[in-house]
One Martini backbone bead per residue (centre of mass of N, CA, C, O) as a GRO file, in nm:
protein
  129
    1MET     BB    1  11.906   6.584  14.676
    2GLU     BB    2  12.081   6.858  14.744
    3TRP     BB    3  12.313   6.928  15.019
    4THR     BB    4  12.358   7.239  15.196
    5PHE     BB    5  12.602   7.398  15.430
    6SER     BB    6  12.643   7.626  15.697
    7ALA     BB    7  12.782   7.793  15.988
    8ASP     BB    8  12.556   8.029  16.044
    9LEU     BB    9  12.339   7.794  16.099
   10PRO     BB   10  12.131   7.580  16.179
   11ILE     BB   11  12.063   7.286  16.052
   12TYR     BB   12  11.768   7.260  16.082
   13SER     BB   13  11.698   7.536  15.933
   14GLN     BB   14  11.833   7.453  15.664
   15LEU     BB   15  11.637   7.209  15.619
   16VAL     BB   16  11.384   7.360  15.610
   17ALA     BB   17  11.456   7.548  15.371
   18GLN     BB   18  11.526   7.321  15.159
   19ILE     BB   19  11.245   7.171  15.177
   20LYS     BB   20  11.070   7.409  15.109
   21LEU     BB   21  11.192   7.475  14.838
   22ALA     BB   22  11.120   7.188  14.711
   23ILE     BB   23  10.824   7.249  14.729
   24VAL     BB   24  10.784   7.523  14.579
   25SER     BB   25  10.946   7.408  14.310
   26GLY     BB   26  10.850   7.084  14.272
   27VAL     BB   27  11.029   6.846  14.395
   28TYR     BB   28  10.778   6.828  14.584
   29LEU     BB   29  10.476   6.731  14.580
   30PRO     BB   30  10.157   6.729  14.635
   31GLY     BB   31  10.114   6.438  14.841
   32GLU     BB   32  10.392   6.351  14.878
   33ARG     BB   33  10.607   6.116  14.979
   34LEU     BB   34  10.830   6.093  15.222
   35ALA     BB   35  11.094   6.002  15.331
   36PRO     BB   36  11.238   5.879  15.582
   37VAL     BB   37  11.417   6.009  15.814
   38ARG     BB   38  11.676   5.827  15.799
   39GLU     BB   39  11.715   5.875  15.498
   40LEU     BB   40  11.731   6.180  15.493
   41ALA     BB   41  11.970   6.195  15.686
   42MET     BB   42  12.166   6.033  15.521
   43GLU     BB   43  12.155   6.208  15.254
   44ALA     BB   44  12.239   6.476  15.428
   45GLY     BB   45  12.440   6.408  15.682
   46VAL     BB   46  12.255   6.362  15.945
   47ASN     BB   47  12.091   6.359  16.215
   48PRO     BB   48  11.785   6.233  16.279
   49ASN     BB   49  11.695   6.445  16.494
   50THR     BB   50  11.740   6.689  16.308
   51MET     BB   51  11.533   6.606  16.103
   52GLN     BB   52  11.287   6.581  16.283
   53ARG     BB   53  11.287   6.874  16.367
   54ALA     BB   54  11.238   6.985  16.077
   55LEU     BB   55  10.973   6.826  16.019
   56GLN     BB   56  10.815   6.953  16.268
   57GLU     BB   57  10.824   7.233  16.156
   58LEU     BB   58  10.682   7.179  15.883
   59GLU     BB   59  10.435   7.098  16.018
   60ARG     BB   60  10.364   7.351  16.179
   61GLU     BB   61  10.345   7.515  15.897
   62GLY     BB   62  10.190   7.307  15.677
   63MET     BB   63  10.391   7.149  15.468
   64VAL     BB   64  10.343   6.893  15.644
   65TYR     BB   65  10.223   6.555  15.709
   66THR     BB   66  10.095   6.291  15.913
   67GLN     BB   67  10.061   5.943  15.881
   68ARG     BB   68  10.089   5.715  16.111
   69THR     BB   69  10.149   5.448  15.894
   70SER     BB   70  10.278   5.610  15.625
   71GLY     BB   71  10.391   5.905  15.697
   72ARG     BB   72  10.518   6.169  15.518
   73PHE     BB   73  10.366   6.469  15.367
   74VAL     BB   74  10.281   6.681  15.150
   75THR     BB   75  10.086   6.917  15.107
   76GLU     BB   76   9.764   6.980  14.932
   77ASP     BB   77   9.778   7.297  15.004
   78THR     BB   78   9.833   7.529  14.768
   79LYS     BB   79   9.819   7.790  14.957
   80VAL     BB   80  10.053   7.724  15.133
   81ILE     BB   81  10.268   7.709  14.909
   82GLU     BB   82  10.225   7.992  14.777
   83SER     BB   83  10.283   8.148  15.044
   84ALA     BB   84  10.574   8.053  15.081
   85LYS     BB   85  10.672   8.141  14.815
   86LYS     BB   86  10.618   8.439  14.837
   87LEU     BB   87  10.792   8.484  15.109
   88LEU     BB   88  11.062   8.404  14.966
   89ALA     BB   89  11.056   8.627  14.752
   90GLU     BB   90  11.041   8.872  14.933
   91ARG     BB   91  11.319   8.817  15.075
   92GLU     BB   92  11.492   8.827  14.833
   93ILE     BB   93  11.425   9.107  14.741
   94LYS     BB   94  11.502   9.260  14.995
   95SER     BB   95  11.798   9.169  14.989
   96PHE     BB   96  11.862   9.280  14.711
   97LEU     BB   97  11.791   9.582  14.764
   98ALA     BB   98  11.999   9.611  14.989
   99GLN     BB   99  12.254   9.546  14.831
  100MET     BB  100  12.217   9.768  14.615
  101THR     BB  101  12.208  10.003  14.802
  102ARG     BB  102  12.501   9.963  14.924
  103LEU     BB  103  12.621  10.006  14.616
  104GLY     BB  104  12.440  10.286  14.530
  105TYR     BB  105  12.163  10.223  14.423
  106PRO     BB  106  11.898  10.329  14.290
  107LYS     BB  107  11.592  10.221  14.216
  108GLU     BB  108  11.575  10.288  13.921
  109GLU     BB  109  11.856  10.147  13.842
  110ILE     BB  110  11.767   9.872  13.924
  111VAL     BB  111  11.540   9.833  13.722
  112SER     BB  112  11.724   9.870  13.474
  113LEU     BB  113  11.906   9.638  13.529
  114LEU     BB  114  11.683   9.416  13.524
  115GLU     BB  115  11.576   9.463  13.239
  116ALA     BB  116  11.854   9.412  13.096
  117SER     BB  117  11.891   9.123  13.211
  118ILE     BB  118  11.637   8.997  13.092
  119GLU     BB  119  11.690   9.069  12.797
  120GLU     BB  120  11.954   8.913  12.772
  121GLU     BB  121  11.836   8.635  12.859
  122LYS     BB  122  11.640   8.622  12.617
  123ASN     BB  123  11.865   8.640  12.392
  124ASN     BB  124  12.037   8.399  12.486
  125GLY     BB  125  11.806   8.183  12.458
  126ASP     BB  126  11.733   8.238  12.146
  127MET     BB  127  12.024   8.137  12.038
  128GLY     BB  128  11.985   7.822  12.121
  129MET     BB  129  11.734   7.771  11.900
   0.00000   0.00000   0.00000
């Protein structure tokens, strides 16, 4: 997994967001065992305490769980994963709509632009096959 960080948010909250995204997008599968904290921290280039804090937050949210002697695992509850996925999508849509509105586009034109973009992507995808 590739880790990227920005200076505008605490590292642990960025870790939470990136691990959550990996879970909802299927990089980490339901029931999959996560690497140990130190290994994840080394991979991400962060302090193990920071990674531990992020994993504790994900555990609090129900995205991961701990088995005492076996480590941390991605939740097997697909409803929790789907709910998190939907929430992330809704946030992205709201952010996109807000940016487009700031650019001066009315909602109807935003829809038209999206439809045109989807159609263009379909056509470009078909050309490569």
